[in-house]
PDB file of C-alpha atoms in Angstrom:
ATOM      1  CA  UNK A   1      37.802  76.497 -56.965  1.00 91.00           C
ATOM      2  CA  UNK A   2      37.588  80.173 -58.262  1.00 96.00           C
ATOM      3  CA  UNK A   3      34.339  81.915 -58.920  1.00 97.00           C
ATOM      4  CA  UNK A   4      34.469  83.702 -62.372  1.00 98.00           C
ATOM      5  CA  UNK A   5      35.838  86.803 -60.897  1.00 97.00           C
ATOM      6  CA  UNK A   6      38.564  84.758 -59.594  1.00 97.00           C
ATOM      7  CA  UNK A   7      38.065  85.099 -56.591  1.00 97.00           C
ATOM      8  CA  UNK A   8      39.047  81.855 -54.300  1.00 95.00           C
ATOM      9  CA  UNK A   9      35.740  79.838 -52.494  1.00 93.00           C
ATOM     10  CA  UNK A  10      36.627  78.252 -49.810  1.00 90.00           C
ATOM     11  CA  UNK A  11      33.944  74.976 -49.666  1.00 90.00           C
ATOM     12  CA  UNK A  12      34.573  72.629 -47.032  1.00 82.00           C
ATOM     13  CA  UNK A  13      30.972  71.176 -46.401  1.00 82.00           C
ATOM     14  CA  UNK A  14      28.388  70.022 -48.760  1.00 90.00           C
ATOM     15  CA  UNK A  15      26.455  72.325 -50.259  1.00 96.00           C
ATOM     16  CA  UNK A  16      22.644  72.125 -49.116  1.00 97.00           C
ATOM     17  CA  UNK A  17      21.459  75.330 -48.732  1.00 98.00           C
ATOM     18  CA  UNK A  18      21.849  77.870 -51.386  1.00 98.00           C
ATOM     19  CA  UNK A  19      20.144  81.661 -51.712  1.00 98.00           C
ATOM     20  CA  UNK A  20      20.407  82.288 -54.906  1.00 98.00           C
ATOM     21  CA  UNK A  21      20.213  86.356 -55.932  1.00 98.00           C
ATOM     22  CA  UNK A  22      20.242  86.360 -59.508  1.00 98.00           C
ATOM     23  CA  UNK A  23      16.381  86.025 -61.291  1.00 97.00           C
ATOM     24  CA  UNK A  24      17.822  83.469 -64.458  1.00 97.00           C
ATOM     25  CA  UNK A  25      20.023  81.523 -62.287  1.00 98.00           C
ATOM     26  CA  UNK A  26      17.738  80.236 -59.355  1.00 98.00           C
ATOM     27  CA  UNK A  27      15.101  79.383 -62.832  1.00 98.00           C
ATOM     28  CA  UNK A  28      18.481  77.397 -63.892  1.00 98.00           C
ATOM     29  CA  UNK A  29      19.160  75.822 -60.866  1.00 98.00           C
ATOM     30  CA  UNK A  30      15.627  74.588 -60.389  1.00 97.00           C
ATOM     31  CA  UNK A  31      15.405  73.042 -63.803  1.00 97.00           C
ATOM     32  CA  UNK A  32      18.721  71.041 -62.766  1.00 98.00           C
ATOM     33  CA  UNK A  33      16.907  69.701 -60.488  1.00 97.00           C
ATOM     34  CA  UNK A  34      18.469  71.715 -57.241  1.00 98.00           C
ATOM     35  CA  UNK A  35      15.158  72.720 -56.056  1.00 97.00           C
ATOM     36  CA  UNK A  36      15.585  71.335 -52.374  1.00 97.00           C
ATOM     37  CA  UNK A  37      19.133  72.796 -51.687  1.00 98.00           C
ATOM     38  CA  UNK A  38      17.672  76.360 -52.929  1.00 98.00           C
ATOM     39  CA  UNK A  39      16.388  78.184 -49.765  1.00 98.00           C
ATOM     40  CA  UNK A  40      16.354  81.624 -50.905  1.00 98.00           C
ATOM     41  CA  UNK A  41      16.071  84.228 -54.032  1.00 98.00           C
ATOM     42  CA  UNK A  42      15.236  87.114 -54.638  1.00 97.00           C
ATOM     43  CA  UNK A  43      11.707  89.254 -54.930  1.00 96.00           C
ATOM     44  CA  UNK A  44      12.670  89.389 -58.930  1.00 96.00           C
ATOM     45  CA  UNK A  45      13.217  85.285 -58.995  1.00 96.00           C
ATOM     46  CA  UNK A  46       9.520  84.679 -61.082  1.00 95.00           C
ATOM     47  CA  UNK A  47      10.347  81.355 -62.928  1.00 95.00           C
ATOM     48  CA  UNK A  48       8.639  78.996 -61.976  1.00 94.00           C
ATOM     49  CA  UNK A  49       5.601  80.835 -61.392  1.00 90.00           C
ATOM     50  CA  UNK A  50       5.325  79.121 -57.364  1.00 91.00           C
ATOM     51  CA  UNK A  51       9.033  79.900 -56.833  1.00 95.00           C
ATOM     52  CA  UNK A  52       8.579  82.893 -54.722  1.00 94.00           C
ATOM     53  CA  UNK A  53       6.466  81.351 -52.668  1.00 93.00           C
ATOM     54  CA  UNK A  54       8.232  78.450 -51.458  1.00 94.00           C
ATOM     55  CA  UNK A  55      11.548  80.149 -50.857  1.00 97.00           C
ATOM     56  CA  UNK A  56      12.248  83.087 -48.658  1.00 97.00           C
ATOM     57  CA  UNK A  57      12.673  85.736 -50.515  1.00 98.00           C
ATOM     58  CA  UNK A  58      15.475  87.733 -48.921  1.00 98.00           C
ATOM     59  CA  UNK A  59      15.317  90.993 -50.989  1.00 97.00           C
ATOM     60  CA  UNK A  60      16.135  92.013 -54.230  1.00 96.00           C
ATOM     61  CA  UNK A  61      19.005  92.115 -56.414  1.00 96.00           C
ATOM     62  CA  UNK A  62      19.991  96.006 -55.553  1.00 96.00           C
ATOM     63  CA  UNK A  63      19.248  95.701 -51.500  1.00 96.00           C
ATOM     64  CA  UNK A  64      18.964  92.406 -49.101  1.00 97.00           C
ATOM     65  CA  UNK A  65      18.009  91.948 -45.735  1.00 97.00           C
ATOM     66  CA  UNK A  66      21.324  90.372 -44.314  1.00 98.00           C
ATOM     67  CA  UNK A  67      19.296  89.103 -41.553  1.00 97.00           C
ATOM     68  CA  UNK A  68      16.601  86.803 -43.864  1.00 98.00           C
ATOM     69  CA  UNK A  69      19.997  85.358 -45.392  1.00 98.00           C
ATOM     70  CA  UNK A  70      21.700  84.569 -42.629  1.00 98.00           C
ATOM     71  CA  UNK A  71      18.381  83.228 -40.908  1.00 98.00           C
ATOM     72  CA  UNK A  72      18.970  80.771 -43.537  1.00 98.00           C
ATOM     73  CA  UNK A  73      22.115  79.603 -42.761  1.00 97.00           C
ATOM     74  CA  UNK A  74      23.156  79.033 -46.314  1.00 97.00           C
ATOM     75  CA  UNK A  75      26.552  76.997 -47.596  1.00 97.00           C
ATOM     76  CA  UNK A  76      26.915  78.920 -50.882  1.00 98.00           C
ATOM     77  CA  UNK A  77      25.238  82.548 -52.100  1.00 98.00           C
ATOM     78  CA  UNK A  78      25.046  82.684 -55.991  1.00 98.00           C
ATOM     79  CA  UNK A  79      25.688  86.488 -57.323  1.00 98.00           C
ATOM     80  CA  UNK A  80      26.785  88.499 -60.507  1.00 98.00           C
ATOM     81  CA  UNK A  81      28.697  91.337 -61.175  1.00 97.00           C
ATOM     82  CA  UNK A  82      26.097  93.148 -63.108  1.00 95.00           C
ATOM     83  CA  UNK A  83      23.378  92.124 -60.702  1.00 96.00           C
ATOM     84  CA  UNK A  84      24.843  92.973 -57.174  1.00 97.00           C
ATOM     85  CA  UNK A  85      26.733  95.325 -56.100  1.00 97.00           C
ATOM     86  CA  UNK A  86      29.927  95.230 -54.589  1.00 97.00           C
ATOM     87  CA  UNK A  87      28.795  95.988 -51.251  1.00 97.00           C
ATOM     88  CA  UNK A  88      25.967  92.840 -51.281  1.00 98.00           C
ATOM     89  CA  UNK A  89      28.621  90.498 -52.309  1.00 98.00           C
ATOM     90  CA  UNK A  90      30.720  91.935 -49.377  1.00 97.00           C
ATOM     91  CA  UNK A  91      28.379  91.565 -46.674  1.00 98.00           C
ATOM     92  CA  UNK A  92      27.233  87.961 -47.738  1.00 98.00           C
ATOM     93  CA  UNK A  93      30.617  87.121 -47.851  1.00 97.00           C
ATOM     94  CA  UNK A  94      30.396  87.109 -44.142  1.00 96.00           C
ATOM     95  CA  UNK A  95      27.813  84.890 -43.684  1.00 97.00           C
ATOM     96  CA  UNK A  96      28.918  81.795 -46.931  1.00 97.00           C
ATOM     97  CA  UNK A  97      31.190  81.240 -49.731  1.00 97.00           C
ATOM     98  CA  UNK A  98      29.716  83.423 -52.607  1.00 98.00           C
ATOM     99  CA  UNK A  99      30.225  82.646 -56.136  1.00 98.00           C
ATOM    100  CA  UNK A 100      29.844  85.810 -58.444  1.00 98.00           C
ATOM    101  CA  UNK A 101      28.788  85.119 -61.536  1.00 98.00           C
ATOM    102  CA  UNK A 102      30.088  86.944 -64.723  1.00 97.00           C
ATOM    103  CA  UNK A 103      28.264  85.895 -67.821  1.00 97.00           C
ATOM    104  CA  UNK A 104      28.124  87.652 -71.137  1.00 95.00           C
ATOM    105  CA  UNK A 105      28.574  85.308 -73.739  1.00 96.00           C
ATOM    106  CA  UNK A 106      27.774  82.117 -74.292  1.00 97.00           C
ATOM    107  CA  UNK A 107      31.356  81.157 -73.413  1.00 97.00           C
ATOM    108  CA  UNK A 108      31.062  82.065 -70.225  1.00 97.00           C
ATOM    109  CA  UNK A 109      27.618  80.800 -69.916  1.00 97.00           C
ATOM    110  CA  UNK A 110      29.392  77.335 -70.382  1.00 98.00           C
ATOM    111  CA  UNK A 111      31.796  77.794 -67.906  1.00 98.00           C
ATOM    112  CA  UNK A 112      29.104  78.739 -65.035  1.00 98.00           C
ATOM    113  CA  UNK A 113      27.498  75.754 -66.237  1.00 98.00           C
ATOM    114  CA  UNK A 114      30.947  73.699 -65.454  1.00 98.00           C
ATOM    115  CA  UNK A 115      31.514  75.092 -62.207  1.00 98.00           C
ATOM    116  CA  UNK A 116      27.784  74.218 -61.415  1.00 98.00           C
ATOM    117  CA  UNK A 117      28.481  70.301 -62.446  1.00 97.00           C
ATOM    118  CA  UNK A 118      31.161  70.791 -59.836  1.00 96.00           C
ATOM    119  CA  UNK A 119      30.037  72.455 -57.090  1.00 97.00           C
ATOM    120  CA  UNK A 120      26.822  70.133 -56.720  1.00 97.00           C
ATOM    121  CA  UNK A 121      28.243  66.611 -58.545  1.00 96.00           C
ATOM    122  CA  UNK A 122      26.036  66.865 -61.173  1.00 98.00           C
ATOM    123  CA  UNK A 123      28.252  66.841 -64.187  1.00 98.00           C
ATOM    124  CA  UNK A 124      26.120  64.797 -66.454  1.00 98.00           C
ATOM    125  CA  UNK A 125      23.016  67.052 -65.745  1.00 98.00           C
ATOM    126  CA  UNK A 126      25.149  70.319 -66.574  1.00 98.00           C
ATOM    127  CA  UNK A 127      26.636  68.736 -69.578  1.00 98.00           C
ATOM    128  CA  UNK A 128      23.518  67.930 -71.043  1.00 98.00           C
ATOM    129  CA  UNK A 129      21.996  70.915 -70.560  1.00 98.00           C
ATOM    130  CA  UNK A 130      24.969  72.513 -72.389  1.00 98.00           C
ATOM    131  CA  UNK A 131      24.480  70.112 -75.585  1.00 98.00           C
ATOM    132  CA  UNK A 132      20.379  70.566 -75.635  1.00 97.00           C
ATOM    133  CA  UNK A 133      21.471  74.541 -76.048  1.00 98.00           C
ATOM    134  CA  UNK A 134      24.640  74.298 -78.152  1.00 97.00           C
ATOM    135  CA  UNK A 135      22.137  71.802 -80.080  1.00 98.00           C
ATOM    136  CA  UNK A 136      19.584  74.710 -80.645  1.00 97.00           C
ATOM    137  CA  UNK A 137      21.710  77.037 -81.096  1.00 98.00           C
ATOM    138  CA  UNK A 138      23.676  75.467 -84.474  1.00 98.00           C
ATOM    139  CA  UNK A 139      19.885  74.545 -86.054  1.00 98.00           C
ATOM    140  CA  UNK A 140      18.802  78.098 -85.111  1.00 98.00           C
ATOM    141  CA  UNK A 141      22.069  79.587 -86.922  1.00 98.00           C
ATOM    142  CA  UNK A 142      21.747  77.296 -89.656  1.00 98.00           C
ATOM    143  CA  UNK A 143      17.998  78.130 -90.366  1.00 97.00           C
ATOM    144  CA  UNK A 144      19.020  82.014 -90.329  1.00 96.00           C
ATOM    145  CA  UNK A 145      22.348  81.639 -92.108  1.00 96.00           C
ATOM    146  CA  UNK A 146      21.288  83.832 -95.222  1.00 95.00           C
ATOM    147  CA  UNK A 147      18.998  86.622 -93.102  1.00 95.00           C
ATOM    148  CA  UNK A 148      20.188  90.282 -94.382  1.00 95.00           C
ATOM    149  CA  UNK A 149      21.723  92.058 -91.479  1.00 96.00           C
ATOM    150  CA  UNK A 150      19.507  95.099 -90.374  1.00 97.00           C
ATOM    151  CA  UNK A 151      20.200  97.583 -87.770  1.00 98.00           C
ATOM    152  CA  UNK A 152      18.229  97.913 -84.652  1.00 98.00           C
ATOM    153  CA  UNK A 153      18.303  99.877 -81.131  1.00 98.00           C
ATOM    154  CA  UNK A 154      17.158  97.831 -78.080  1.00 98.00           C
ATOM    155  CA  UNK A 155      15.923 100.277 -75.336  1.00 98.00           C
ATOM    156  CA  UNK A 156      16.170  99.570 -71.583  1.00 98.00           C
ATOM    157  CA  UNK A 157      14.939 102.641 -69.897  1.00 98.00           C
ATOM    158  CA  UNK A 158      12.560 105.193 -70.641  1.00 96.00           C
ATOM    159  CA  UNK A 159      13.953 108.588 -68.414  1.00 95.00           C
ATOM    160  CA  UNK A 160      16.784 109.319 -68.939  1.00 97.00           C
ATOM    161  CA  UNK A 161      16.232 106.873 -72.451  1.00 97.00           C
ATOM    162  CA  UNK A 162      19.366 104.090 -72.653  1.00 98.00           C
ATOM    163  CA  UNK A 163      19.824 101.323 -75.021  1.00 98.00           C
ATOM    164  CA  UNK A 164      21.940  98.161 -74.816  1.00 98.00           C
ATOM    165  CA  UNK A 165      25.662  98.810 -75.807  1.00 97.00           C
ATOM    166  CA  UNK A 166      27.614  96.199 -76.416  1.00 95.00           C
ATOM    167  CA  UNK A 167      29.498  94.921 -74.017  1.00 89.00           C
ATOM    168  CA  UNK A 168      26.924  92.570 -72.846  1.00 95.00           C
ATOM    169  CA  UNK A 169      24.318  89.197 -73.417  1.00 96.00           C
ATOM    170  CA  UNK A 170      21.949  91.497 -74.929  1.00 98.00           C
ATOM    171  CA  UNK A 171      23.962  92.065 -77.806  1.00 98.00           C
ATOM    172  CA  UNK A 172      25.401  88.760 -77.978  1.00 97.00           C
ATOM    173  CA  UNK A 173      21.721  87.768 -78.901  1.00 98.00           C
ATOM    174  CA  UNK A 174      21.490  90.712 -81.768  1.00 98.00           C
ATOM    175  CA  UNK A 175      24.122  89.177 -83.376  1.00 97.00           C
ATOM    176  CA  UNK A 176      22.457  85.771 -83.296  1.00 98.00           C
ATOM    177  CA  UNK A 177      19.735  87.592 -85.344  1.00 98.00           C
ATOM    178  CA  UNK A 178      21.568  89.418 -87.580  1.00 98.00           C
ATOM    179  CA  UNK A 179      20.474  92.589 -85.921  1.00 98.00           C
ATOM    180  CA  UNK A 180      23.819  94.972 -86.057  1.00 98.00           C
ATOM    181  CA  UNK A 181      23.242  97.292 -82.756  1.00 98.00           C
ATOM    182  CA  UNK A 182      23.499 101.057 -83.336  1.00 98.00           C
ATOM    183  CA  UNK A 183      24.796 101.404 -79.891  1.00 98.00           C
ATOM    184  CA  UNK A 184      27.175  98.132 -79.778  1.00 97.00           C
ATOM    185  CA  UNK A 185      30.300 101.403 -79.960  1.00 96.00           C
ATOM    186  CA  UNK A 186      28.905 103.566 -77.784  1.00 94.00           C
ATOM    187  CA  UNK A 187      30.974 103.991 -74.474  1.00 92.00           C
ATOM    188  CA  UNK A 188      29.259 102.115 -71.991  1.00 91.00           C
ATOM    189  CA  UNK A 189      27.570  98.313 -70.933  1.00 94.00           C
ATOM    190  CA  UNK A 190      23.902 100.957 -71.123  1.00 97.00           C
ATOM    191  CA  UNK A 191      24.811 103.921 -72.511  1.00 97.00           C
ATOM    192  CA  UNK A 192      22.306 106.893 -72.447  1.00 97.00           C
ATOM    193  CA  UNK A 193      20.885 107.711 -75.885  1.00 97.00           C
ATOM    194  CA  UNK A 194      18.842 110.639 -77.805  1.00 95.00           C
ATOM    195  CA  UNK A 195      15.611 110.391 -79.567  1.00 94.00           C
ATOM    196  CA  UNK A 196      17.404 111.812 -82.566  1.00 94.00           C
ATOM    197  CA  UNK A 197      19.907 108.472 -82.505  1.00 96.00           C
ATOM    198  CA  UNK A 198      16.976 106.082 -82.982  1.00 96.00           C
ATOM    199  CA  UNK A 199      16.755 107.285 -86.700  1.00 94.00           C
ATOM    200  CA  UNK A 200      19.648 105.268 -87.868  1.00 95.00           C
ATOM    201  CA  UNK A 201      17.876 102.062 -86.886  1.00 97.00           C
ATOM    202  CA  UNK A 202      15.969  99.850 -89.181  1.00 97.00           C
ATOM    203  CA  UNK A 203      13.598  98.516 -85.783  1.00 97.00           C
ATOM    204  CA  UNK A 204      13.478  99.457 -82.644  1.00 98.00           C
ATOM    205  CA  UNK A 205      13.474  96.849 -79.402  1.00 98.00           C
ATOM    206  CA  UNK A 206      11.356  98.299 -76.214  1.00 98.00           C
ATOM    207  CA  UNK A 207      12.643  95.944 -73.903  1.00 98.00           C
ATOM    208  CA  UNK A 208       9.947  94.430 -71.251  1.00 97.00           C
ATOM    209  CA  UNK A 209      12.756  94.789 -68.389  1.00 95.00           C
ATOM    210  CA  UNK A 210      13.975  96.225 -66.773  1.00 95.00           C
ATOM    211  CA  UNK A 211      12.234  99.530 -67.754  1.00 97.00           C
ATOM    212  CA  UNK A 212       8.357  97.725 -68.155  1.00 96.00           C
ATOM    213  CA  UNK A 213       7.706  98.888 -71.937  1.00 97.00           C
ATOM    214  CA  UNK A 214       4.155  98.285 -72.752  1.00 95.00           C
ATOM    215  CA  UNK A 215       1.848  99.314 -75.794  1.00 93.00           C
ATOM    216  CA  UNK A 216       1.215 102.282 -74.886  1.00 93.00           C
ATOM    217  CA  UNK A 217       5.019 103.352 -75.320  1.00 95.00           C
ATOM    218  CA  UNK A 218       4.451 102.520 -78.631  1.00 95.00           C
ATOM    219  CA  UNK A 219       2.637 105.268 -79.748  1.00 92.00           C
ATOM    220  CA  UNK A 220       5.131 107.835 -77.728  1.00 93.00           C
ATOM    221  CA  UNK A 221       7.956 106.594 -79.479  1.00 94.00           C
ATOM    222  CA  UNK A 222       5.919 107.108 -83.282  1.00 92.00           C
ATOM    223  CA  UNK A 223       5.615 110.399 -82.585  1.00 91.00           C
ATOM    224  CA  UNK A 224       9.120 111.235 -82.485  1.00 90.00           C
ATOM    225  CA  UNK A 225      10.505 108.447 -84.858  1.00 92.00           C
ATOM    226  CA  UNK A 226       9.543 106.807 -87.922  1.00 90.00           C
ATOM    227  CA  UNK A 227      11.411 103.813 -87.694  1.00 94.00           C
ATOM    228  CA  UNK A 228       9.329 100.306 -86.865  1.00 95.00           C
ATOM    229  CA  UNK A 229       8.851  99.681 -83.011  1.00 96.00           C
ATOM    230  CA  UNK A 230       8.295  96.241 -81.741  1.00 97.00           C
ATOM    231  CA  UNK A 231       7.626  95.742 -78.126  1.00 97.00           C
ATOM    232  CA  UNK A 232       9.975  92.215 -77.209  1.00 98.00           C
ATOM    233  CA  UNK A 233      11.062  90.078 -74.099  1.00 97.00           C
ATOM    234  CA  UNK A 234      13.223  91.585 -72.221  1.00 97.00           C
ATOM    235  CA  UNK A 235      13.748  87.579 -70.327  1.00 97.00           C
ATOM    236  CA  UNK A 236      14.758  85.792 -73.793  1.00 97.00           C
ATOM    237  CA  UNK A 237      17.204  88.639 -74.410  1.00 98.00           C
ATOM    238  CA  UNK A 238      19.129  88.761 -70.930  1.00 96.00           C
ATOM    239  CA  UNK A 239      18.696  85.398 -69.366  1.00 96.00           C
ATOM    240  CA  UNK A 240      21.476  83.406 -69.962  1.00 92.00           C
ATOM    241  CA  UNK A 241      19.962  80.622 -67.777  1.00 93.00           C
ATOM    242  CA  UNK A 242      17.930  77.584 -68.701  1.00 95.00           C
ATOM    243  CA  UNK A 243      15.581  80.418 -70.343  1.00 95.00           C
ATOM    244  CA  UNK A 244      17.614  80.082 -73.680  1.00 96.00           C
ATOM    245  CA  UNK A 245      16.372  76.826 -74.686  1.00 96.00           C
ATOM    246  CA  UNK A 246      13.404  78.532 -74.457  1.00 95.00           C
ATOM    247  CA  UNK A 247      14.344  81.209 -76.656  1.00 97.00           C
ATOM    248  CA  UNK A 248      14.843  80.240 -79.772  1.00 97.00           C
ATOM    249  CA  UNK A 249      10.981  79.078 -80.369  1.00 97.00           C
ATOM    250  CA  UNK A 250      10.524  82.764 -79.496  1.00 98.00           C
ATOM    251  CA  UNK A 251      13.154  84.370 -81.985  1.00 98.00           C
ATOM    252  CA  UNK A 252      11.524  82.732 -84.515  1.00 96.00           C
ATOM    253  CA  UNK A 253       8.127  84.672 -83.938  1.00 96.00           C
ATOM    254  CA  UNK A 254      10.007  87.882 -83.983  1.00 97.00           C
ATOM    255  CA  UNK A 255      12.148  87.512 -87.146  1.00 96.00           C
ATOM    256  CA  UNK A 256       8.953  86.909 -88.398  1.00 92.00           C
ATOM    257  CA  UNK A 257       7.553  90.285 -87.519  1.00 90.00           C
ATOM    258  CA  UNK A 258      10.276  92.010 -88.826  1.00 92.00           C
ATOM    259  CA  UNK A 259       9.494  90.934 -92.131  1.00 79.00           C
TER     260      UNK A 259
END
């Protein structure tokens, strides 16, 4: 099979042991009930709470210790493109079959999903995942059909500042909310922004990752803009795991502070 960069995995014995270097996916893979074929993750790999420490953690996403990996002895490494470099995916390469992930829509988010079913003959598990979402997601757009669209700018980083463009799951999920983002044409997945930009928005998003926005950037940010500031979840905005059924309960609690 092909990974979704296309590149061709070679899989000729059953996969058992997995290391898994992408935070939402090792949370997915656990709630499809994969938890004893996962063997490693990464130092950012918090959901569930315990997972850390029942894995090895082999690293983060931007730098691994080869040597913790291939300790492990693992028949498949899970990656993305936006996640891991080019270099990581390289040297893991040598040690297992590694599927790179590419997800940013919820297209593509289905076909991950597939390839799971696939990889570890769990089909039905996958597919019902994929209906509980695409289940949540029509009641959630139905509920929200008639929202006014409003304009918004959904910072990432504090120095140099950068928002979300939009080539990416972030502003897949601003549409979902009717939240048109002032940066969706600006060159670049995170393009860098001014302070003088974030006028044109209606709200704007301090994301909780991976910059850690916290109140007290709230205050900062009113003395150089008057436009509302809401501090949000950085998770139910960028996790295009098993996290978005979780998501929607939490949309609802925002659209209702934008109000």
């Amino acid at each position: 099979m092909y990974d979704q960069l296309g590149r061709n995995l070679s899989i000729t014995n059953p996969i058992n042991r997995v290391v898994c270097l992408v935070p939402s996916l090792s949370e997915l893979l656990i709630d499809l009930g994969l938890d004893s074929k996962l063997v490693g993750v990464t130092k950012f790999c918090v959901h569930p709470q315990d997972l850390r420490g029942s894995k090895v953690v082999v690293g983060g996403t931007k730098s691994i210790h080869l040597d913790k990996i291939a300790a492990l002895n693992p028949d498949l490494i899970i990656a993305n493109k936006e996640e891991n470099s080019q270099e990581i995916v390289a040297s893991c390469a040598s040690l297992a079959p590694v599927y790179v992930s590419d997800i940013n829509n919820f297209d593509e988010f289905e076909i991950f999903l597939k390839d799971l079913g696939i990889l570890f003959n769990i089909k039905d598990r996958t597919d019902a995942l994929m209906r509980n979402f695409q289940n949540r997601l029509d009641n959630f757009r139905s509920k929200y059909k008639s929202l006014p669209q409003r304009k918004v700018a959904y910072l990432i980083w504090k120095n140099p500042l950068m928002a979300a463009g939009g080539d990416n799951f972030i502003n897949v999920i601003l549409n979902e909310l009717h939240l048109n983002n002032i940066f969706e044409n600006k060159a670049g997945r995170y393009p860098e922004v001014t302070e003088s930009e974030l006028n044109d928005a209606d709200f704007i998003f301090l994301s909780s990752e991976p910059f850690p926005f916290s109140e007290k950037h709230i205050q900062e940010f009113k003395d150089i803009t008057k436009t509302k500031i809401l501090l949000v979840d950085g998770e139910f905005f960028s996790w295009y795991g098993s996290r978005l059924l979780l998501a929607f309960d939490y949309f609802d609690l925002l659209l209702n502070d934008l109000k």
